[in-house]
GROMACS .gro file of C-alpha atoms in nm:
model
  496
    1MET     CA    1  -1.989  -0.235  -3.111
    2ASN     CA    2  -2.180  -0.564  -3.067
    3VAL     CA    3  -2.245  -0.515  -2.712
    4TYR     CA    4  -2.389  -0.912  -2.684
    5GLY     CA    5  -2.074  -1.008  -2.776
    6SER     CA    6  -1.903  -0.814  -2.514
    7ILE     CA    7  -2.130  -0.957  -2.262
    8ASN     CA    8  -2.074  -1.300  -2.406
    9GLU     CA    9  -1.738  -1.253  -2.418
   10LEU     CA   10  -1.734  -1.166  -2.043
   11VAL     CA   11  -1.898  -1.487  -1.940
   12LEU     CA   12  -1.707  -1.692  -2.054
   13LYS     CA   13  -1.376  -1.528  -1.937
   14ALA     CA   14  -1.546  -1.562  -1.603
   15ILE     CA   15  -1.561  -1.952  -1.666
   16GLU     CA   16  -1.216  -1.985  -1.812
   17LEU     CA   17  -1.068  -1.841  -1.491
   18HIS     CA   18  -1.330  -2.069  -1.317
   19MET     CA   19  -1.556  -1.797  -1.104
   20ILE     CA   20  -1.827  -1.992  -1.257
   21GLN     CA   21  -1.925  -2.309  -1.414
   22GLN     CA   22  -2.106  -2.382  -1.716
   23GLU     CA   23  -2.443  -2.431  -1.585
   24ASP     CA   24  -2.443  -2.062  -1.470
   25GLU     CA   25  -2.347  -1.906  -1.830
   26ILE     CA   26  -2.721  -1.822  -1.876
   27TYR     CA   27  -2.817  -1.675  -1.540
   28ALA     CA   28  -2.517  -1.493  -1.512
   29ARG     CA   29  -2.540  -1.321  -1.854
   30ASN     CA   30  -2.938  -1.236  -1.818
   31GLN     CA   31  -2.854  -1.048  -1.529
   32ILE     CA   32  -2.534  -0.871  -1.693
   33MET     CA   33  -2.814  -0.758  -1.959
   34ALA     CA   34  -3.066  -0.634  -1.679
   35PHE     CA   35  -2.801  -0.367  -1.541
   36LEU     CA   36  -2.749  -0.238  -1.930
   37GLY     CA   37  -3.158  -0.218  -1.972
   38LEU     CA   38  -3.141  -0.504  -2.232
   39THR     CA   39  -3.443  -0.731  -2.274
   40ASP     CA   40  -3.353  -0.978  -2.559
   41PHE     CA   41  -3.036  -1.201  -2.680
   42SER     CA   42  -2.993  -1.331  -3.000
   43GLN     CA   43  -2.845  -1.723  -3.024
   44LYS     CA   44  -2.622  -1.578  -3.333
   45ASN     CA   45  -2.416  -1.336  -3.039
   46ASN     CA   46  -2.342  -1.747  -2.882
   47HIS     CA   47  -2.093  -1.783  -3.208
   48VAL     CA   48  -1.921  -1.451  -3.159
   49GLU     CA   49  -1.540  -1.489  -3.254
   50ARG     CA   50  -1.294  -1.467  -2.970
   51ARG     CA   51  -1.101  -1.137  -2.962
   52ASN     CA   52  -0.920  -1.248  -2.659
   53LEU     CA   53  -0.975  -0.929  -2.455
   54ASP     CA   54  -0.920  -0.898  -2.111
   55VAL     CA   55  -1.171  -0.830  -1.821
   56PRO     CA   56  -1.072  -0.478  -1.786
   57GLU     CA   57  -1.107  -0.410  -2.211
   58LEU     CA   58  -1.428  -0.617  -2.197
   59LEU     CA   59  -1.583  -0.387  -1.916
   60ASP     CA   60  -1.451  -0.096  -2.036
   61GLU     CA   61  -1.671  -0.208  -2.358
   62LEU     CA   62  -1.958  -0.238  -2.173
   63MET     CA   63  -1.892   0.109  -2.028
   64LEU     CA   64  -1.880   0.285  -2.345
   65PHE     CA   65  -2.200   0.112  -2.412
   66ALA     CA   66  -2.409   0.232  -2.099
   67VAL     CA   67  -2.279   0.588  -2.185
   68GLN     CA   68  -2.427   0.594  -2.516
   69ALA     CA   69  -2.720   0.432  -2.400
   70GLY     CA   70  -2.810   0.729  -2.133
   71ILE     CA   71  -2.757   0.430  -1.864
   72ILE     CA   72  -2.515   0.678  -1.676
   73GLU     CA   73  -2.309   0.962  -1.686
   74ASP     CA   74  -1.971   0.947  -1.859
   75LEU     CA   75  -1.853   1.010  -1.449
   76PHE     CA   76  -1.545   0.787  -1.327
   77ASP     CA   77  -1.747   0.712  -1.052
   78GLU     CA   78  -2.089   0.566  -1.234
   79ARG     CA   79  -1.847   0.366  -1.455
   80GLU     CA   80  -1.692   0.178  -1.130
   81MET     CA   81  -1.997   0.117  -1.008
   82LEU     CA   82  -2.163   0.002  -1.297
   83SER     CA   83  -1.783  -0.198  -1.346
   84SER     CA   84  -1.833  -0.332  -1.016
   85GLN     CA   85  -2.203  -0.464  -0.966
   86ILE     CA   86  -2.161  -0.628  -1.297
   87MET     CA   87  -1.818  -0.844  -1.181
   88ASN     CA   88  -2.029  -0.918  -0.859
   89VAL     CA   89  -2.222  -1.117  -1.045
   90PHE     CA   90  -1.990  -1.359  -1.076
   91LEU     CA   91  -1.845  -1.393  -0.727
   92LYS     CA   92  -2.015  -1.584  -0.446
   93LEU     CA   93  -2.167  -1.462  -0.117
   94PRO     CA   94  -1.882  -1.390   0.163
   95SER     CA   95  -1.915  -1.669   0.357
   96GLU     CA   96  -1.891  -1.874   0.075
   97ILE     CA   97  -1.586  -1.730  -0.009
   98ASN     CA   98  -1.437  -1.772   0.381
   99LYS     CA   99  -1.495  -2.133   0.323
  100ILE     CA  100  -1.322  -2.256   0.073
  101PHE     CA  101  -1.030  -1.981   0.173
  102TYR     CA  102  -1.030  -2.191   0.524
  103GLN     CA  103  -1.058  -2.520   0.429
  104LYS     CA  104  -0.710  -2.428   0.204
  105TRP     CA  105  -0.519  -2.269   0.509
  106THR     CA  106  -0.561  -2.602   0.689
  107ASN     CA  107  -0.360  -2.706   0.462
  108SER     CA  108  -0.159  -2.478   0.318
  109PRO     CA  109  -0.205  -2.087   0.428
  110GLU     CA  110   0.034  -2.023   0.075
  111LYS     CA  111  -0.270  -2.203  -0.132
  112ALA     CA  112  -0.569  -2.006   0.127
  113THR     CA  113  -0.383  -1.649   0.029
  114ALA     CA  114  -0.322  -1.720  -0.366
  115TYR     CA  115  -0.630  -1.853  -0.371
  116PHE     CA  116  -0.779  -1.514  -0.238
  117TYR     CA  117  -0.577  -1.265  -0.460
  118GLU     CA  118  -0.604  -1.487  -0.760
  119LEU     CA  119  -0.984  -1.377  -0.674
  120SER     CA  120  -0.931  -1.055  -0.613
  121GLN     CA  121  -0.789  -0.959  -0.916
  122ASN     CA  122  -0.996  -1.206  -1.181
  123SER     CA  123  -1.284  -0.980  -0.993
  124ASN     CA  124  -1.101  -0.672  -1.098
  125TYR     CA  125  -1.133  -0.568  -0.766
  126ILE     CA  126  -0.748  -0.491  -0.805
  127GLN     CA  127  -0.693  -0.320  -1.076
  128MET     CA  128  -0.383  -0.516  -1.219
  129LYS     CA  129  -0.452  -0.329  -1.545
  130ARG     CA  130  -0.417   0.044  -1.421
  131ILE     CA  131  -0.145  -0.097  -1.174
  132ALA     CA  132   0.074  -0.170  -1.523
  133GLU     CA  133   0.068   0.152  -1.589
  134ASN     CA  134   0.297   0.270  -1.269
  135ILE     CA  135   0.639   0.323  -1.308
  136ASN     CA  136   0.855   0.105  -1.135
  137TYR     CA  137   1.221   0.041  -1.092
  138LYS     CA  138   1.529  -0.039  -0.845
  139ALA     CA  139   1.788   0.197  -0.710
  140VAL     CA  140   2.107   0.086  -0.608
  141THR     CA  141   2.229   0.235  -0.252
  142GLU     CA  142   2.460   0.099   0.046
  143TYR     CA  143   2.161  -0.082   0.160
  144GLY     CA  144   2.081  -0.252  -0.100
  145GLU     CA  145   1.797  -0.214  -0.373
  146LEU     CA  146   1.517   0.021  -0.282
  147ASP     CA  147   1.243   0.019  -0.448
  148ILE     CA  148   1.076   0.326  -0.695
  149THR     CA  149   0.775   0.372  -0.796
  150ILE     CA  150   0.578   0.646  -0.940
  151ASN     CA  151   0.171   0.576  -0.875
  152LEU     CA  152  -0.005   0.614  -1.205
  153SER     CA  153  -0.260   0.347  -1.121
  154LYS     CA  154  -0.538   0.631  -0.957
  155PRO     CA  155  -0.677   0.784  -1.324
  156GLU     CA  156  -0.695   1.137  -1.280
  157LYS     CA  157  -1.026   1.317  -1.341
  158ASP     CA  158  -1.043   1.648  -1.552
  159PRO     CA  159  -1.200   1.950  -1.409
  160LYS     CA  160  -1.517   1.909  -1.587
  161GLU     CA  161  -1.542   1.597  -1.420
  162ILE     CA  162  -1.487   1.663  -1.109
  163ALA     CA  163  -1.748   1.969  -1.122
  164ARG     CA  164  -1.996   1.756  -1.229
  165GLU     CA  165  -1.934   1.495  -0.961
  166LYS     CA  166  -1.953   1.774  -0.717
  167GLU     CA  167  -2.281   1.833  -0.800
  168ARG     CA  168  -2.357   1.483  -0.733
  169ARG     CA  169  -2.205   1.403  -0.443
  170THR     CA  170  -2.444   1.335  -0.137
  171THR     CA  171  -2.365   1.330   0.206
  172SER     CA  172  -2.375   1.029   0.408
  173HIS     CA  173  -2.160   0.859   0.638
  174TYR     CA  174  -2.232   0.491   0.537
  175PRO     CA  175  -1.967   0.320   0.536
  176THR     CA  176  -1.781   0.541   0.827
  177CYS     CA  177  -1.453   0.518   0.653
  178LEU     CA  178  -1.305   0.363   0.315
  179LEU     CA  179  -1.213   0.042   0.533
  180CYS     CA  180  -1.481  -0.028   0.709
  181ILE     CA  181  -1.643  -0.338   0.710
  182GLU     CA  182  -1.940  -0.200   0.587
  183ASN     CA  183  -1.774  -0.147   0.192
  184GLU     CA  184  -1.839  -0.510   0.155
  185GLY     CA  185  -2.019  -0.546  -0.104
  186PHE     CA  186  -2.091  -0.138  -0.098
  187SER     CA  187  -2.251  -0.032  -0.471
  188GLY     CA  188  -2.031   0.293  -0.393
  189ARG     CA  189  -2.151   0.631  -0.484
  190ILE     CA  190  -2.017   0.959  -0.627
  191GLY     CA  191  -1.715   1.058  -0.427
  192HIS     CA  192  -1.690   0.679  -0.213
  193PRO     CA  193  -1.530   0.414  -0.398
  194ALA     CA  194  -1.783   0.131  -0.566
  195ARG     CA  195  -1.678  -0.223  -0.407
  196SER     CA  196  -1.963  -0.449  -0.523
  197ASN     CA  197  -1.722  -0.695  -0.602
  198HIS     CA  198  -1.487  -0.615  -0.302
  199ARG     CA  199  -1.498  -0.947  -0.034
  200MET     CA  200  -1.301  -0.963   0.334
  201ILE     CA  201  -1.128  -1.267   0.520
  202ARG     CA  202  -1.216  -1.334   0.879
  203LEU     CA  203  -1.014  -1.308   1.122
  204GLU     CA  204  -0.952  -1.347   1.453
  205LEU     CA  205  -0.610  -1.177   1.623
  206ASN     CA  206  -0.573  -1.174   2.016
  207LYS     CA  207  -0.923  -1.263   2.075
  208GLU     CA  208  -1.096  -1.000   1.819
  209GLN     CA  209  -1.258  -1.005   1.510
  210TRP     CA  210  -1.032  -0.853   1.226
  211LEU     CA  211  -1.032  -0.903   0.865
  212LEU     CA  212  -0.811  -0.960   0.548
  213GLN     CA  213  -0.888  -0.783   0.216
  214TYR     CA  214  -0.600  -0.720  -0.092
  215SER     CA  215  -0.526  -0.302  -0.185
  216PRO     CA  216  -0.718  -0.237  -0.466
  217TYR     CA  217  -0.367  -0.071  -0.613
  218VAL     CA  218  -0.147  -0.258  -0.473
  219TYR     CA  219   0.222  -0.132  -0.460
  220TYR     CA  220   0.403  -0.505  -0.410
  221ASN     CA  221   0.285  -0.875  -0.446
  222GLU     CA  222  -0.027  -0.955  -0.229
  223HIS     CA  223  -0.025  -0.596  -0.087
  224CYS     CA  224  -0.299  -0.726   0.190
  225ILE     CA  225  -0.436  -0.456   0.428
  226VAL     CA  226  -0.549  -0.565   0.790
  227LEU     CA  227  -0.831  -0.428   0.949
  228SER     CA  228  -1.019  -0.374   1.310
  229HIS     CA  229  -1.389  -0.500   1.283
  230GLU     CA  230  -1.475  -0.216   1.451
  231HIS     CA  231  -1.404   0.162   1.330
  232ARG     CA  232  -1.180   0.297   1.605
  233ASN     CA  233  -0.879   0.505   1.563
  234MET     CA  234  -0.501   0.399   1.517
  235VAL     CA  235  -0.323   0.283   1.798
  236ILE     CA  236   0.031   0.124   1.901
  237ASN     CA  237   0.004  -0.064   2.271
  238ARG     CA  238   0.085  -0.400   2.376
  239GLU     CA  239  -0.253  -0.572   2.179
  240THR     CA  240  -0.065  -0.448   1.869
  241PHE     CA  241   0.251  -0.634   1.905
  242GLN     CA  242   0.056  -0.960   1.999
  243ARG     CA  243  -0.170  -0.889   1.671
  244LEU     CA  244   0.081  -0.870   1.402
  245LEU     CA  245   0.285  -1.153   1.565
  246GLU     CA  246  -0.039  -1.364   1.590
  247PHE     CA  247  -0.082  -1.289   1.197
  248VAL     CA  248   0.249  -1.443   1.088
  249GLU     CA  249   0.211  -1.704   1.252
  250LYS     CA  250  -0.111  -1.766   1.080
  251PHE     CA  251   0.042  -1.655   0.775
  252PRO     CA  252   0.387  -1.704   0.832
  253HIS     CA  253   0.503  -1.652   0.443
  254TYR     CA  254   0.373  -1.337   0.476
  255PHE     CA  255   0.488  -0.979   0.647
  256ILE     CA  256   0.273  -0.730   0.855
  257GLY     CA  257   0.300  -0.393   0.987
  258SER     CA  258   0.125  -0.083   1.130
  259ASN     CA  259   0.161   0.284   1.068
  260ALA     CA  260   0.253   0.463   1.341
  261ASP     CA  261  -0.039   0.631   1.530
  262LEU     CA  262   0.042   1.003   1.552
  263PRO     CA  263   0.029   1.197   1.270
  264ILE     CA  264   0.314   1.349   0.984
  265VAL     CA  265   0.489   1.033   1.092
  266GLY     CA  266   0.155   0.807   1.035
  267GLY     CA  267   0.011   0.668   0.757
  268SER     CA  268  -0.324   0.846   0.513
  269ILE     CA  269  -0.593   0.680   0.711
  270LEU     CA  270  -0.524   0.704   1.133
  271THR     CA  271  -0.919   0.696   1.200
  272HIS     CA  272  -0.963   0.317   1.164
  273ASP     CA  273  -0.688   0.086   1.315
  274HIS     CA  274  -0.554  -0.128   1.042
  275TYR     CA  275  -0.229  -0.313   0.964
  276GLN     CA  276  -0.034  -0.398   0.581
  277GLY     CA  277   0.128  -0.666   0.464
  278GLY     CA  278   0.198  -0.911   0.174
  279ASN     CA  279   0.415  -1.144   0.057
  280TYR     CA  280   0.738  -0.943  -0.088
  281GLU     CA  281   1.067  -0.896   0.053
  282PHE     CA  282   1.200  -0.565   0.118
  283ALA     CA  283   1.553  -0.403   0.126
  284MET     CA  284   1.506  -0.340   0.501
  285VAL     CA  285   1.465  -0.719   0.575
  286LYS     CA  286   1.768  -0.778   0.439
  287ALA     CA  287   1.932  -0.532   0.607
  288LYS     CA  288   2.262  -0.691   0.830
  289ASP     CA  289   2.313  -0.638   1.262
  290GLU     CA  290   2.527  -0.373   1.352
  291ILE     CA  291   2.489  -0.317   1.755
  292VAL     CA  292   2.405  -0.645   1.906
  293PHE     CA  293   2.293  -0.620   2.271
  294ALA     CA  294   2.078  -0.813   2.518
  295LEU     CA  295   1.831  -0.749   2.851
  296ASP     CA  296   1.860  -0.923   3.117
  297ALA     CA  297   1.442  -0.939   3.143
  298PHE     CA  298   1.404  -1.105   2.785
  299PRO     CA  299   1.654  -1.378   2.804
  300MET     CA  300   1.564  -1.537   2.510
  301ILE     CA  301   1.528  -1.233   2.273
  302HIS     CA  302   1.775  -1.191   2.065
  303PHE     CA  303   1.827  -0.812   2.015
  304SER     CA  304   1.983  -0.560   1.723
  305THR     CA  305   1.987  -0.250   1.551
  306ILE     CA  306   2.082  -0.299   1.154
  307LYS     CA  307   2.226  -0.113   0.852
  308TRP     CA  308   1.925   0.108   0.790
  309PRO     CA  309   1.920   0.499   0.678
  310MET     CA  310   1.629   0.468   1.000
  311SER     CA  311   1.652   0.430   1.329
  312VAL     CA  312   1.562   0.062   1.359
  313ILE     CA  313   1.566  -0.193   1.661
  314ARG     CA  314   1.545  -0.563   1.523
  315LEU     CA  315   1.408  -0.877   1.771
  316ARG     CA  316   1.432  -1.186   1.757
  317GLY     CA  317   1.290  -1.484   1.876
  318SER     CA  318   1.075  -1.837   1.913
  319ASP     CA  319   0.868  -1.698   2.258
  320MET     CA  320   0.567  -1.502   2.162
  321LYS     CA  321   0.463  -1.404   2.486
  322GLN     CA  322   0.847  -1.318   2.569
  323MET     CA  323   0.871  -1.103   2.228
  324VAL     CA  324   0.512  -0.921   2.269
  325ALA     CA  325   0.686  -0.805   2.645
  326ALA     CA  326   1.000  -0.724   2.469
  327CYS     CA  327   0.866  -0.496   2.240
  328ASN     CA  328   0.591  -0.328   2.447
  329TYR     CA  329   0.893  -0.289   2.693
  330ILE     CA  330   1.124  -0.083   2.445
  331PHE     CA  331   0.808   0.093   2.343
  332GLU     CA  332   0.711   0.233   2.598
  333LYS     CA  333   1.010   0.368   2.698
  334TRP     CA  334   1.095   0.540   2.378
  335LYS     CA  335   0.771   0.715   2.417
  336GLU     CA  336   0.931   0.847   2.735
  337TYR     CA  337   1.233   0.939   2.603
  338SER     CA  338   1.436   1.272   2.506
  339ASP     CA  339   1.697   1.357   2.377
  340PRO     CA  340   1.741   1.785   2.342
  341VAL     CA  341   2.122   1.699   2.142
  342SER     CA  342   1.958   1.474   1.877
  343ASN     CA  343   1.667   1.731   1.890
  344ILE     CA  344   1.409   1.422   2.027
  345TYR     CA  345   1.159   1.553   2.267
  346ALA     CA  346   0.905   1.285   2.441
  347TYR     CA  347   0.648   1.574   2.481
  348THR     CA  348   0.544   1.939   2.411
  349GLY     CA  349   0.332   2.059   2.703
  350GLY     CA  350   0.073   1.711   2.717
  351THR     CA  351   0.131   1.617   2.325
  352ARG     CA  352   0.334   1.302   2.276
  353HIS     CA  353   0.573   1.247   1.993
  354ASN     CA  354   0.768   0.960   2.043
  355THR     CA  355   0.631   0.680   1.830
  356ILE     CA  356   0.703   0.341   1.633
  357THR     CA  357   0.667   0.141   1.307
  358PRO     CA  358   0.627  -0.218   1.379
  359ILE     CA  359   0.697  -0.468   1.137
  360ALA     CA  360   0.675  -0.865   1.168
  361ARG     CA  361   0.747  -1.113   1.016
  362MET     CA  362   0.866  -1.476   1.048
  363ARG     CA  363   1.193  -1.642   0.974
  364ASN     CA  364   1.397  -1.924   0.993
  365GLY     CA  365   1.078  -2.021   1.192
  366ARG     CA  366   1.139  -1.779   1.443
  367PHE     CA  367   0.971  -1.441   1.511
  368GLU     CA  368   1.100  -1.110   1.399
  369MET     CA  369   1.010  -0.758   1.485
  370ASP     CA  370   1.192  -0.425   1.376
  371LEU     CA  371   1.064  -0.132   1.583
  372VAL     CA  372   1.164   0.184   1.386
  373LEU     CA  373   1.155   0.451   1.621
  374ARG     CA  374   0.993   0.789   1.494
  375ASN     CA  375   0.908   1.144   1.653
  376ASN     CA  376   0.648   1.373   1.486
  377ARG     CA  377   0.801   1.685   1.656
  378THR     CA  378   0.809   2.070   1.470
  379ASN     CA  379   0.993   2.334   1.452
  380GLU     CA  380   1.026   2.683   1.238
  381GLU     CA  381   1.325   2.556   1.010
  382HIS     CA  382   1.136   2.199   0.963
  383PRO     CA  383   0.757   2.311   1.003
  384LEU     CA  384   0.604   2.015   0.819
  385GLY     CA  385   0.869   1.749   1.054
  386ILE     CA  386   1.161   1.788   1.157
  387PHE     CA  387   1.211   1.396   1.135
  388HIS     CA  388   1.044   1.399   0.823
  389PRO     CA  389   1.141   1.463   0.452
  390HIS     CA  390   1.312   1.799   0.450
  391ALA     CA  391   1.270   2.091   0.264
  392ASP     CA  392   1.538   1.995  -0.060
  393VAL     CA  393   1.340   1.669  -0.135
  394HIS     CA  394   1.023   1.785  -0.166
  395HIS     CA  395   1.017   1.803  -0.565
  396ILE     CA  396   1.031   1.471  -0.493
  397LYS     CA  397   0.863   1.370  -0.196
  398LYS     CA  398   0.657   1.536   0.020
  399GLU     CA  399   0.437   1.368   0.201
  400ASN     CA  400   0.437   1.116   0.536
  401ILE     CA  401   0.681   0.811   0.537
  402GLY     CA  402   0.430   0.572   0.578
  403LEU     CA  403   0.518   0.164   0.651
  404ILE     CA  404   0.570   0.103   0.328
  405GLU     CA  405   0.833   0.387   0.272
  406VAL     CA  406   1.012   0.246   0.552
  407MET     CA  407   1.023  -0.058   0.474
  408GLY     CA  408   1.243   0.085   0.095
  409LEU     CA  409   0.974   0.115  -0.124
  410ALA     CA  410   0.913   0.485  -0.250
  411VAL     CA  411   0.569   0.570  -0.355
  412LEU     CA  412   0.621   0.902  -0.579
  413PRO     CA  413   0.320   1.167  -0.670
  414SER     CA  414   0.237   1.094  -1.060
  415ARG     CA  415   0.308   1.446  -1.125
  416LEU     CA  416   0.686   1.324  -1.155
  417LYS     CA  417   0.629   1.125  -1.473
  418GLU     CA  418   0.601   1.459  -1.701
  419GLU     CA  419   0.806   1.705  -1.470
  420LEU     CA  420   1.099   1.415  -1.467
  421SER     CA  421   1.021   1.417  -1.870
  422GLU     CA  422   1.107   1.757  -1.867
  423VAL     CA  423   1.435   1.717  -1.678
  424GLU     CA  424   1.533   1.502  -1.913
  425ASN     CA  425   1.482   1.781  -2.201
  426TYR     CA  426   1.674   2.019  -1.973
  427LEU     CA  427   1.942   1.801  -1.928
  428LEU     CA  428   1.965   1.754  -2.293
  429ASP     CA  429   1.959   2.127  -2.382
  430ARG     CA  430   1.646   2.073  -2.566
  431THR     CA  431   1.329   2.278  -2.568
  432ASN     CA  432   1.183   2.211  -2.196
  433HIS     CA  433   0.894   2.354  -1.968
  434ILE     CA  434   1.117   2.233  -1.601
  435LYS     CA  435   0.946   2.336  -1.318
  436PRO     CA  436   1.162   2.592  -1.085
  437CYS     CA  437   1.186   2.357  -0.781
  438HIS     CA  438   1.348   2.097  -1.000
  439LEU     CA  439   1.611   2.344  -1.135
  440PRO     CA  440   1.907   2.319  -0.852
  441TRP     CA  441   1.891   1.965  -0.855
  442SER     CA  442   1.910   2.002  -1.202
  443ASP     CA  443   2.214   2.192  -1.272
  444GLU     CA  444   2.364   1.956  -1.002
  445MET     CA  445   2.355   1.639  -1.208
  446LYS     CA  446   2.449   1.871  -1.539
  447ASN     CA  447   2.742   1.960  -1.355
  448ARG     CA  448   2.815   1.623  -1.191
  449TYR     CA  449   2.752   1.381  -1.497
  450GLN     CA  450   2.863   1.627  -1.776
  451ASP     CA  451   3.041   1.378  -1.979
  452GLU     CA  452   2.812   1.103  -1.964
  453ILE     CA  453   2.435   1.275  -2.025
  454THR     CA  454   2.307   1.121  -2.357
  455PRO     CA  455   2.011   1.062  -2.491
  456ALA     CA  456   2.058   0.717  -2.424
  457THR     CA  457   2.178   0.745  -2.032
  458VAL     CA  458   1.994   1.055  -1.948
  459LYS     CA  459   1.657   0.835  -1.795
  460LYS     CA  460   1.869   0.638  -1.608
  461ILE     CA  461   2.079   0.902  -1.449
  462ILE     CA  462   1.742   1.082  -1.332
  463GLN     CA  463   1.616   0.733  -1.178
  464LYS     CA  464   1.953   0.708  -1.026
  465GLU     CA  465   1.914   1.067  -0.856
  466VAL     CA  466   1.623   0.969  -0.755
  467GLY     CA  467   1.688   0.674  -0.554
  468TYR     CA  468   1.915   0.918  -0.412
  469LYS     CA  469   1.652   1.167  -0.340
  470PHE     CA  470   1.458   0.883  -0.173
  471LEU     CA  471   1.778   0.760   0.033
  472LYS     CA  472   1.761   1.146   0.174
  473VAL     CA  473   1.394   1.077   0.250
  474LEU     CA  474   1.502   0.824   0.450
  475GLU     CA  475   1.745   0.947   0.636
  476ASP     CA  476   1.597   1.265   0.676
  477ALA     CA  477   1.342   1.081   0.862
  478SER     CA  478   1.604   0.900   1.114
  479VAL     CA  479   1.583   1.013   1.457
  480PHE     CA  480   1.933   0.896   1.531
  481LYS     CA  481   2.165   1.002   1.201
  482ARG     CA  482   2.366   0.688   1.065
  483LYS     CA  483   2.647   0.963   1.049
  484GLU     CA  484   2.680   1.217   1.393
  485GLY     CA  485   2.366   0.962   1.559
  486GLN     CA  486   2.543   0.597   1.599
  487GLU     CA  487   2.648   0.724   1.987
  488ALA     CA  488   2.268   0.900   2.034
  489PHE     CA  489   2.116   0.593   1.963
  490ARG     CA  490   2.384   0.354   2.184
  491THR     CA  491   2.271   0.630   2.431
  492PHE     CA  492   1.904   0.516   2.412
  493ILE     CA  493   2.008   0.156   2.402
  494PHE     CA  494   2.202   0.182   2.761
  495SER     CA  495   1.868   0.317   2.944
  496LEU     CA  496   1.640   0.005   2.806
   0.00000   0.00000   0.00000
């Protein structure tokens, strides 16, 4: 490998992507050489033939050189840290990026976010090469096309690498968590991701400082995270609705929503107040109205339930103040609501169980807010949660159902890539190593599709059935069931 050629190609690639100017070429090259312990550069390397490699491929070459030269250990985190530091050479300071963003936003919010999204990809902060490894497809159901993703974008470490990293790991509480603003430009360490090439856009929401960034492992188009400047616990309250609506008013081409603020029904990070959004239309957005109703206290707001496997109340209106008040009214009522027949209890002693997952968007020039009713109770039959994926779907999805899943996108564990391949072999009566947890499901498929299973059809059959399992996951998470719970849902609505 010609390391100088790789450096030169990376610098030229950054110029082509408009990350730096032609005048910055020598400066950028010298910075990268310093990271790699190089002190000499021959002019003949300026004429190395271009190979049309992308940024991740060029970084892989530089990381291979760094490992072979003993600059870094062959550890995932060390490679990530050096890659991030090298890409930071091509990035402007946060203040400059914010200035460009808001210059564009004044004329077009879409152009502002497109600029920042493209920058986040070009800088390799968003790991597009790894994201491309994910398995994605649509599953047709009576509720529309659900999105199915088997998440393969985060590389799995081998046991030896994990052991070596454990030896190198240091105790530090900076940054406080993975979402804190202190991650911007942070070089990383063993056990904490590299963020030298990370940038955030400053926002004001409800007279507070908030920040906009993109997810490093996007699950859908322009998958963004909006986070509080202050490290504080997730909470749903009146201010939440105000912030969500203010955000979509500023960025009407985006949706934004919050994970619920209680364990089991909440997301993976409950210790830092944050939301997720993006430029994507999920199946839930297209769901039709079912029960349409009015509340006298909010005459300007249109209320309905929607045809969706989970229990959702949709609000539409043009007046932000009344929308916020109506959302908060329903939320406060739901927090105190119990329905023993439906297994819904608001409290166990002083422990609250009811909360919501709110999702905001602009549609046809009006605000639209979906309030998904959630409850995190457990019992002996369902120790992981009564309104959580039940045991019969744990072989496919056992994790919490957060905001993204609620809207109809299944984020399934990477283990399924190999496990479903063995299910294929089992269905085709080939030698297999199928896991026992998949056997009842696989035998059911064998019986149902006995005349249809062939090498050409087996993958599509499994994908369809995984889609049905995810639909069952959503039905399990519903507090008012689609078949037997609609009258109970009406009773709650009447209580409003």
